[in-house]
PDB file of C-alpha atoms in Angstrom:
ATOM      1  CA  GLY A   1       2.459  40.983 162.691  1.00 68.00           C
ATOM      2  CA  ASN A   2       2.505  44.888 162.838  1.00 76.00           C
ATOM      3  CA  SER A   3       0.204  46.516 165.280  1.00 89.00           C
ATOM      4  CA  VAL A   4      -0.093  49.777 167.056  1.00 94.00           C
ATOM      5  CA  THR A   5      -1.695  50.391 170.406  1.00 95.00           C
ATOM      6  CA  GLN A   6      -2.750  53.928 171.621  1.00 94.00           C
ATOM      7  CA  MET A   7      -4.436  55.022 174.624  1.00 88.00           C
ATOM      8  CA  GLU A   8      -8.108  54.778 174.580  1.00 85.00           C
ATOM      9  CA  GLY A   9     -10.276  58.030 174.935  1.00 85.00           C
ATOM     10  CA  PRO A  10     -11.948  60.039 174.980  1.00 95.00           C
ATOM     11  CA  VAL A  11      -9.747  62.547 176.605  1.00 96.00           C
ATOM     12  CA  THR A  12     -11.421  65.850 177.693  1.00 97.00           C
ATOM     13  CA  LEU A  13      -8.917  68.579 178.847  1.00 97.00           C
ATOM     14  CA  SER A  14      -9.448  72.353 179.698  1.00 97.00           C
ATOM     15  CA  GLU A  15      -7.707  74.706 177.579  1.00 97.00           C
ATOM     16  CA  GLU A  16      -3.985  75.309 178.119  1.00 97.00           C
ATOM     17  CA  ALA A  17      -3.644  72.071 179.619  1.00 97.00           C
ATOM     18  CA  PHE A  18      -0.975  69.436 178.932  1.00 97.00           C
ATOM     19  CA  LEU A  19      -1.639  66.534 176.724  1.00 97.00           C
ATOM     20  CA  THR A  20      -0.156  63.307 176.316  1.00 97.00           C
ATOM     21  CA  ILE A  21      -1.545  60.459 174.189  1.00 97.00           C
ATOM     22  CA  ASN A  22       0.555  57.214 174.443  1.00 97.00           C
ATOM     23  CA  CYS A  23       1.286  54.868 171.488  1.00 97.00           C
ATOM     24  CA  THR A  24       3.320  51.776 171.209  1.00 96.00           C
ATOM     25  CA  TYR A  25       4.132  49.752 168.154  1.00 93.00           C
ATOM     26  CA  THR A  26       5.317  46.299 167.429  1.00 88.00           C
ATOM     27  CA  ALA A  27       9.085  46.160 166.982  1.00 69.00           C
ATOM     28  CA  THR A  28       9.310  44.651 163.465  1.00 74.00           C
ATOM     29  CA  GLY A  29      12.328  46.497 162.054  1.00 77.00           C
ATOM     30  CA  TYR A  30      12.447  50.239 162.340  1.00 80.00           C
ATOM     31  CA  PRO A  31       9.372  51.586 160.655  1.00 86.00           C
ATOM     32  CA  SER A  32       8.597  55.183 160.132  1.00 89.00           C
ATOM     33  CA  LEU A  33       6.079  56.435 162.585  1.00 93.00           C
ATOM     34  CA  PHE A  34       3.284  58.888 162.135  1.00 95.00           C
ATOM     35  CA  TRP A  35       0.454  60.823 163.946  1.00 97.00           C
ATOM     36  CA  TYR A  36      -2.393  61.793 161.901  1.00 97.00           C
ATOM     37  CA  VAL A  37      -5.304  63.904 163.086  1.00 97.00           C
ATOM     38  CA  GLN A  38      -8.980  63.869 161.919  1.00 93.00           C
ATOM     39  CA  TYR A  39     -11.026  66.816 162.357  1.00 92.00           C
ATOM     40  CA  PRO A  40     -14.828  66.174 162.465  1.00 87.00           C
ATOM     41  CA  GLY A  41     -16.324  65.348 159.068  1.00 82.00           C
ATOM     42  CA  GLU A  42     -12.838  65.345 157.554  1.00 84.00           C
ATOM     43  CA  GLY A  43     -10.243  62.736 156.239  1.00 85.00           C
ATOM     44  CA  LEU A  44      -6.901  62.300 157.919  1.00 92.00           C
ATOM     45  CA  GLN A  45      -4.270  64.909 157.827  1.00 93.00           C
ATOM     46  CA  LEU A  46      -0.510  64.111 158.699  1.00 94.00           C
ATOM     47  CA  LEU A  47       0.450  65.903 161.891  1.00 97.00           C
ATOM     48  CA  LEU A  48       3.999  64.699 162.284  1.00 96.00           C
ATOM     49  CA  LYS A  49       6.408  61.922 161.468  1.00 94.00           C
ATOM     50  CA  ALA A  50       9.631  60.370 162.564  1.00 94.00           C
ATOM     51  CA  THR A  51      11.671  58.019 160.296  1.00 89.00           C
ATOM     52  CA  LYS A  52      14.289  56.648 162.551  1.00 89.00           C
ATOM     53  CA  ALA A  53      15.086  56.113 166.287  1.00 91.00           C
ATOM     54  CA  ASP A  54      15.542  59.214 168.570  1.00 94.00           C
ATOM     55  CA  ASP A  55      14.010  61.340 165.879  1.00 94.00           C
ATOM     56  CA  LYS A  56      11.556  63.958 167.025  1.00 97.00           C
ATOM     57  CA  GLY A  57       8.691  64.986 164.989  1.00 96.00           C
ATOM     58  CA  SER A  58       6.840  68.358 165.594  1.00 97.00           C
ATOM     59  CA  ASN A  59       4.211  70.350 164.171  1.00 96.00           C
ATOM     60  CA  LYS A  60       1.641  73.014 165.455  1.00 95.00           C
ATOM     61  CA  GLY A  61       3.147  72.594 169.094  1.00 97.00           C
ATOM     62  CA  PHE A  62       2.751  68.861 169.029  1.00 98.00           C
ATOM     63  CA  GLU A  63       5.742  66.726 169.478  1.00 98.00           C
ATOM     64  CA  ALA A  64       6.594  62.887 169.482  1.00 98.00           C
ATOM     65  CA  THR A  65       9.887  61.236 169.940  1.00 97.00           C
ATOM     66  CA  TYR A  66      10.627  57.974 168.184  1.00 96.00           C
ATOM     67  CA  ARG A  67      11.856  55.521 171.184  1.00 95.00           C
ATOM     68  CA  LYS A  68      13.404  52.397 170.034  1.00 92.00           C
ATOM     69  CA  GLU A  69      14.004  51.048 173.593  1.00 92.00           C
ATOM     70  CA  THR A  70      10.323  51.301 174.633  1.00 94.00           C
ATOM     71  CA  THR A  71       8.878  51.078 171.148  1.00 94.00           C
ATOM     72  CA  SER A  72       6.801  54.114 171.827  1.00 96.00           C
ATOM     73  CA  PHE A  73       5.932  57.269 169.869  1.00 97.00           C
ATOM     74  CA  HIS A  74       3.921  59.153 172.542  1.00 98.00           C
ATOM     75  CA  LEU A  75       2.207  62.512 171.496  1.00 98.00           C
ATOM     76  CA  GLU A  76       2.510  65.646 173.449  1.00 98.00           C
ATOM     77  CA  LYS A  77       1.518  69.148 173.524  1.00 98.00           C
ATOM     78  CA  GLY A  78       2.312  71.644 176.302  1.00 97.00           C
ATOM     79  CA  SER A  79      -0.995  73.763 175.971  1.00 96.00           C
ATOM     80  CA  VAL A  80      -3.993  72.626 174.120  1.00 97.00           C
ATOM     81  CA  GLN A  81      -6.331  74.821 172.409  1.00 97.00           C
ATOM     82  CA  VAL A  82     -10.182  74.342 171.720  1.00 96.00           C
ATOM     83  CA  SER A  83      -9.204  74.034 167.969  1.00 95.00           C
ATOM     84  CA  ASP A  84      -7.021  70.882 168.731  1.00 97.00           C
ATOM     85  CA  SER A  85     -10.265  68.923 169.494  1.00 96.00           C
ATOM     86  CA  ALA A  86     -10.173  66.109 167.111  1.00 96.00           C
ATOM     87  CA  VAL A  87      -9.245  62.319 166.745  1.00 96.00           C
ATOM     88  CA  TYR A  88      -5.735  61.498 166.743  1.00 97.00           C
ATOM     89  CA  PHE A  89      -4.162  58.342 165.117  1.00 97.00           C
ATOM     90  CA  CYS A  90      -0.745  56.808 165.632  1.00 97.00           C
ATOM     91  CA  SER A  91       0.508  54.735 163.028  1.00 95.00           C
ATOM     92  CA  ARG A  92       3.399  52.897 161.589  1.00 92.00           C
ATOM     93  CA  ARG A  93       4.498  51.944 158.063  1.00 86.00           C
ATOM     94  CA  SER A  94       4.523  48.258 157.562  1.00 76.00           C
ATOM     95  CA  GLY A  95       7.682  47.830 155.808  1.00 64.00           C
ATOM     96  CA  ALA A  96      10.491  49.696 153.859  1.00 57.00           C
ATOM     97  CA  GLY A  97       9.106  48.824 150.626  1.00 59.00           C
ATOM     98  CA  SER A  98       5.447  49.422 151.490  1.00 66.00           C
ATOM     99  CA  TYR A  99       2.989  52.194 151.576  1.00 73.00           C
ATOM    100  CA  GLN A 100       0.773  50.239 153.976  1.00 85.00           C
ATOM    101  CA  LEU A 101       0.116  51.990 157.134  1.00 90.00           C
ATOM    102  CA  THR A 102      -1.268  50.281 160.258  1.00 92.00           C
ATOM    103  CA  PHE A 103      -3.248  52.608 162.607  1.00 94.00           C
ATOM    104  CA  GLY A 104      -4.248  52.447 166.118  1.00 95.00           C
ATOM    105  CA  LYS A 105      -7.918  52.788 167.062  1.00 94.00           C
ATOM    106  CA  GLY A 106      -7.675  56.473 167.440  1.00 95.00           C
ATOM    107  CA  THR A 107      -7.872  58.767 170.608  1.00 96.00           C
ATOM    108  CA  LYS A 108     -10.855  61.428 170.613  1.00 96.00           C
ATOM    109  CA  LEU A 109      -9.678  64.641 172.182  1.00 97.00           C
ATOM    110  CA  SER A 110     -12.162  67.438 173.500  1.00 97.00           C
ATOM    111  CA  VAL A 111     -10.649  70.673 174.494  1.00 97.00           C
ATOM    112  CA  ILE A 112     -13.232  72.765 176.652  1.00 97.00           C
ATOM    113  CA  PRO A 113     -12.739  76.478 177.131  1.00 94.00           C
TER     114      PRO A 113
ATOM    115  CA  GLU B   1      -1.223  71.837 143.892  1.00 58.00           C
ATOM    116  CA  THR B   2      -4.670  69.800 143.811  1.00 69.00           C
ATOM    117  CA  GLY B   3      -5.155  67.420 146.825  1.00 89.00           C
ATOM    118  CA  VAL B   4      -6.689  64.092 146.808  1.00 94.00           C
ATOM    119  CA  THR B   5     -10.417  64.271 145.718  1.00 95.00           C
ATOM    120  CA  GLN B   6     -13.207  61.635 146.261  1.00 97.00           C
ATOM    121  CA  SER B   7     -16.546  61.027 145.045  1.00 97.00           C
ATOM    122  CA  PRO B   8     -19.322  60.654 146.092  1.00 97.00           C
ATOM    123  CA  THR B   9     -18.977  62.014 149.617  1.00 96.00           C
ATOM    124  CA  HIS B  10     -22.058  60.139 150.862  1.00 96.00           C
ATOM    125  CA  LEU B  11     -24.192  57.243 149.539  1.00 96.00           C
ATOM    126  CA  ILE B  12     -26.663  54.755 150.587  1.00 98.00           C
ATOM    127  CA  LYS B  13     -27.013  51.285 149.149  1.00 98.00           C
ATOM    128  CA  THR B  14     -28.854  48.182 150.024  1.00 97.00           C
ATOM    129  CA  ARG B  15     -27.541  44.797 150.887  1.00 97.00           C
ATOM    130  CA  GLY B  16     -26.504  42.721 147.740  1.00 97.00           C
ATOM    131  CA  GLN B  17     -25.791  45.777 145.686  1.00 98.00           C
ATOM    132  CA  GLN B  18     -22.761  46.819 144.173  1.00 98.00           C
ATOM    133  CA  VAL B  19     -20.786  50.271 144.559  1.00 98.00           C
ATOM    134  CA  THR B  20     -17.997  52.325 142.732  1.00 98.00           C
ATOM    135  CA  LEU B  21     -16.090  54.871 144.603  1.00 98.00           C
ATOM    136  CA  ARG B  22     -13.703  57.214 142.754  1.00 98.00           C
ATOM    137  CA  CYS B  23     -10.428  58.940 143.696  1.00 97.00           C
ATOM    138  CA  SER B  24      -8.133  61.558 142.050  1.00 96.00           C
ATOM    139  CA  SER B  25      -4.629  61.505 143.398  1.00 92.00           C
ATOM    140  CA  GLN B  26      -2.574  64.383 144.328  1.00 89.00           C
ATOM    141  CA  SER B  27      -0.755  65.931 141.603  1.00 85.00           C
ATOM    142  CA  GLY B  28       2.571  64.215 140.962  1.00 83.00           C
ATOM    143  CA  HIS B  29       1.564  61.167 142.966  1.00 88.00           C
ATOM    144  CA  ASN B  30       1.292  57.793 141.083  1.00 88.00           C
ATOM    145  CA  THR B  31       0.592  55.349 144.001  1.00 90.00           C
ATOM    146  CA  VAL B  32      -2.861  55.167 145.448  1.00 94.00           C
ATOM    147  CA  SER B  33      -4.063  53.260 148.474  1.00 94.00           C
ATOM    148  CA  TRP B  34      -7.570  52.645 149.836  1.00 97.00           C
ATOM    149  CA  TYR B  35      -8.642  52.217 153.517  1.00 96.00           C
ATOM    150  CA  GLN B  36     -11.904  51.332 155.333  1.00 97.00           C
ATOM    151  CA  GLN B  37     -12.754  53.168 158.489  1.00 94.00           C
ATOM    152  CA  ALA B  38     -15.528  51.889 160.504  1.00 94.00           C
ATOM    153  CA  LEU B  39     -16.983  53.989 162.962  1.00 91.00           C
ATOM    154  CA  GLY B  40     -14.945  54.555 166.003  1.00 87.00           C
ATOM    155  CA  GLN B  41     -11.980  52.762 164.598  1.00 90.00           C
ATOM    156  CA  GLY B  42      -8.771  53.391 162.837  1.00 92.00           C
ATOM    157  CA  PRO B  43      -8.538  52.929 159.003  1.00 94.00           C
ATOM    158  CA  GLN B  44      -7.797  49.519 157.934  1.00 95.00           C
ATOM    159  CA  PHE B  45      -5.724  48.904 154.652  1.00 94.00           C
ATOM    160  CA  ILE B  46      -7.691  47.478 151.681  1.00 96.00           C
ATOM    161  CA  PHE B  47      -5.056  47.546 148.780  1.00 94.00           C
ATOM    162  CA  GLN B  48      -2.735  49.784 146.966  1.00 91.00           C
ATOM    163  CA  TYR B  49      -2.049  50.507 143.205  1.00 93.00           C
ATOM    164  CA  TYR B  50       1.069  51.384 141.362  1.00 89.00           C
ATOM    165  CA  ARG B  51       1.421  51.555 137.662  1.00 88.00           C
ATOM    166  CA  GLU B  52      -2.146  50.334 137.294  1.00 91.00           C
ATOM    167  CA  GLU B  53      -1.426  47.048 139.159  1.00 92.00           C
ATOM    168  CA  GLU B  54      -2.509  46.040 142.646  1.00 91.00           C
ATOM    169  CA  ASN B  55       0.854  45.736 144.618  1.00 87.00           C
ATOM    170  CA  GLY B  56      -0.435  45.083 148.256  1.00 88.00           C
ATOM    171  CA  ARG B  57      -3.680  43.821 149.741  1.00 91.00           C
ATOM    172  CA  GLY B  58      -4.933  43.765 153.134  1.00 91.00           C
ATOM    173  CA  ASN B  59      -7.366  41.182 154.737  1.00 92.00           C
ATOM    174  CA  PHE B  60     -10.293  41.943 152.719  1.00 96.00           C
ATOM    175  CA  PRO B  61     -12.410  39.415 150.583  1.00 97.00           C
ATOM    176  CA  PRO B  62     -12.127  39.475 146.627  1.00 97.00           C
ATOM    177  CA  ARG B  63     -15.605  41.118 146.335  1.00 98.00           C
ATOM    178  CA  PHE B  64     -13.511  44.322 147.198  1.00 98.00           C
ATOM    179  CA  SER B  65     -11.622  45.246 143.974  1.00 97.00           C
ATOM    180  CA  GLY B  66      -9.925  48.087 142.429  1.00 96.00           C
ATOM    181  CA  LEU B  67      -8.586  49.815 139.350  1.00 96.00           C
ATOM    182  CA  GLN B  68      -5.969  52.419 138.724  1.00 96.00           C
ATOM    183  CA  PHE B  69      -6.053  54.419 135.512  1.00 94.00           C
ATOM    184  CA  PRO B  70      -3.175  55.788 133.348  1.00 93.00           C
ATOM    185  CA  ASN B  71      -3.715  59.197 135.007  1.00 91.00           C
ATOM    186  CA  TYR B  72      -3.223  57.603 138.320  1.00 92.00           C
ATOM    187  CA  SER B  73      -6.833  58.070 139.306  1.00 94.00           C
ATOM    188  CA  SER B  74      -8.417  55.074 140.917  1.00 96.00           C
ATOM    189  CA  GLU B  75     -11.676  53.191 141.656  1.00 97.00           C
ATOM    190  CA  LEU B  76     -12.766  50.967 144.511  1.00 98.00           C
ATOM    191  CA  ASN B  77     -15.475  48.522 143.675  1.00 98.00           C
ATOM    192  CA  VAL B  78     -17.408  46.539 146.240  1.00 98.00           C
ATOM    193  CA  ASN B  79     -19.859  43.703 145.192  1.00 97.00           C
ATOM    194  CA  ALA B  80     -22.566  41.909 147.010  1.00 98.00           C
ATOM    195  CA  LEU B  81     -22.659  44.680 149.636  1.00 98.00           C
ATOM    196  CA  GLU B  82     -23.050  43.653 153.357  1.00 98.00           C
ATOM    197  CA  LEU B  83     -24.199  45.518 156.236  1.00 97.00           C
ATOM    198  CA  ASP B  84     -20.570  45.584 157.746  1.00 97.00           C
ATOM    199  CA  ASP B  85     -19.366  47.374 154.675  1.00 98.00           C
ATOM    200  CA  SER B  86     -20.925  50.507 156.109  1.00 98.00           C
ATOM    201  CA  ALA B  87     -17.851  52.788 156.677  1.00 97.00           C
ATOM    202  CA  LEU B  88     -15.949  55.660 155.590  1.00 95.00           C
ATOM    203  CA  TYR B  89     -13.717  54.793 152.643  1.00 97.00           C
ATOM    204  CA  LEU B  90     -10.451  56.741 152.311  1.00 96.00           C
ATOM    205  CA  CYS B  91      -8.195  57.139 149.486  1.00 96.00           C
ATOM    206  CA  ALA B  92      -4.582  57.930 149.821  1.00 95.00           C
ATOM    207  CA  SER B  93      -1.874  58.926 147.494  1.00 93.00           C
ATOM    208  CA  SER B  94       1.733  59.076 147.582  1.00 89.00           C
ATOM    209  CA  PRO B  95       4.857  59.811 145.454  1.00 82.00           C
ATOM    210  CA  ALA B  96       6.596  56.834 143.724  1.00 71.00           C
ATOM    211  CA  PRO B  97       9.078  54.839 145.739  1.00 64.00           C
ATOM    212  CA  GLY B  98      12.427  56.157 145.719  1.00 64.00           C
ATOM    213  CA  GLN B  99      11.647  59.744 145.439  1.00 60.00           C
ATOM    214  CA  GLY B 100      12.231  60.423 149.005  1.00 60.00           C
ATOM    215  CA  ASN B 101       9.262  58.853 150.052  1.00 64.00           C
ATOM    216  CA  THR B 102       9.098  58.094 153.947  1.00 68.00           C
ATOM    217  CA  GLY B 103       5.575  56.562 153.663  1.00 72.00           C
ATOM    218  CA  GLU B 104       3.648  59.337 154.269  1.00 82.00           C
ATOM    219  CA  LEU B 105       0.113  59.411 152.890  1.00 89.00           C
ATOM    220  CA  PHE B 106      -1.909  62.149 151.698  1.00 91.00           C
ATOM    221  CA  PHE B 107      -5.783  61.424 152.301  1.00 93.00           C
ATOM    222  CA  GLY B 108      -8.911  62.348 150.833  1.00 94.00           C
ATOM    223  CA  GLU B 109     -11.826  63.448 152.818  1.00 93.00           C
ATOM    224  CA  GLY B 110     -13.458  60.025 152.107  1.00 94.00           C
ATOM    225  CA  SER B 111     -16.818  58.483 150.756  1.00 96.00           C
ATOM    226  CA  ARG B 112     -19.177  57.448 153.659  1.00 96.00           C
ATOM    227  CA  LEU B 113     -21.137  54.537 152.395  1.00 98.00           C
ATOM    228  CA  THR B 114     -24.170  53.299 154.473  1.00 98.00           C
ATOM    229  CA  VAL B 115     -25.601  49.938 153.702  1.00 98.00           C
ATOM    230  CA  LEU B 116     -29.146  49.239 154.612  1.00 96.00           C
TER     231      LEU B 116
END
C-alpha cells in the first residue's frame, strides 16, 4: 500500500543552522508529493509540492526535490529561523484520481536563538 | 477568498455519546475531505465527499459518517464515541477534478475532540 516514512524528531537546531528532514515514499506510480507545516495550535498549511520526477518544490527558503531513483523527497533549508519552529509532514497523493493524502508521522522542529 | 472554516474548535464528550463536526469549504472548492490526527501522529484519511456523495473512504468503522450539502459544506458524525476517538479532526477542501488540481488540500484549523 501507499506509505510515507520521515525521520523522527524532535529536531532542535540553532538559528541559521542547516536543516534536512528525510522523507521516503512507497513507489506506487508517480504520485504528487507534498510537505505540509503545522504551527502550534493550527491546522496544516502547504509548504511546497512537486508533481513529477526531478521537480523541485520551493517556498520560504525551503526546498525539496522529487527523486524517483531513491523514492525520496527530503526537505532542506539553508538557514533556519526561530519562526520555522513547527511540525513538518511529508505526504503523497494516493492516486491520480484521488484526493486522499497519506502522511508521515511528522517531525517536530525547534529552532533556538 | 474565504478559507476552510471548522466548528466547534474544541469540545468534550463522554464515551457512548455522538458528535457532529462542521466544515465550510474554501470558496470555489467542491470536494471536501476529513482527516483524524491523533496526538503526535500524522493525519489519517477518513473519507471525502464530492457532489454530495462519499467517493473515497479510509480504514474507519461505519460509526464515522458524513454529509456534504449543496453549498459544499460538510459534516462529520461520529456515533458511540470511544476514548480513542480523541483527536484533532481536520477538514480539507480542494477544487474539482480536472481543474488543474494536483492533489493539494487546503486545511481548516481543526476541531479538537476529547472523549472522557
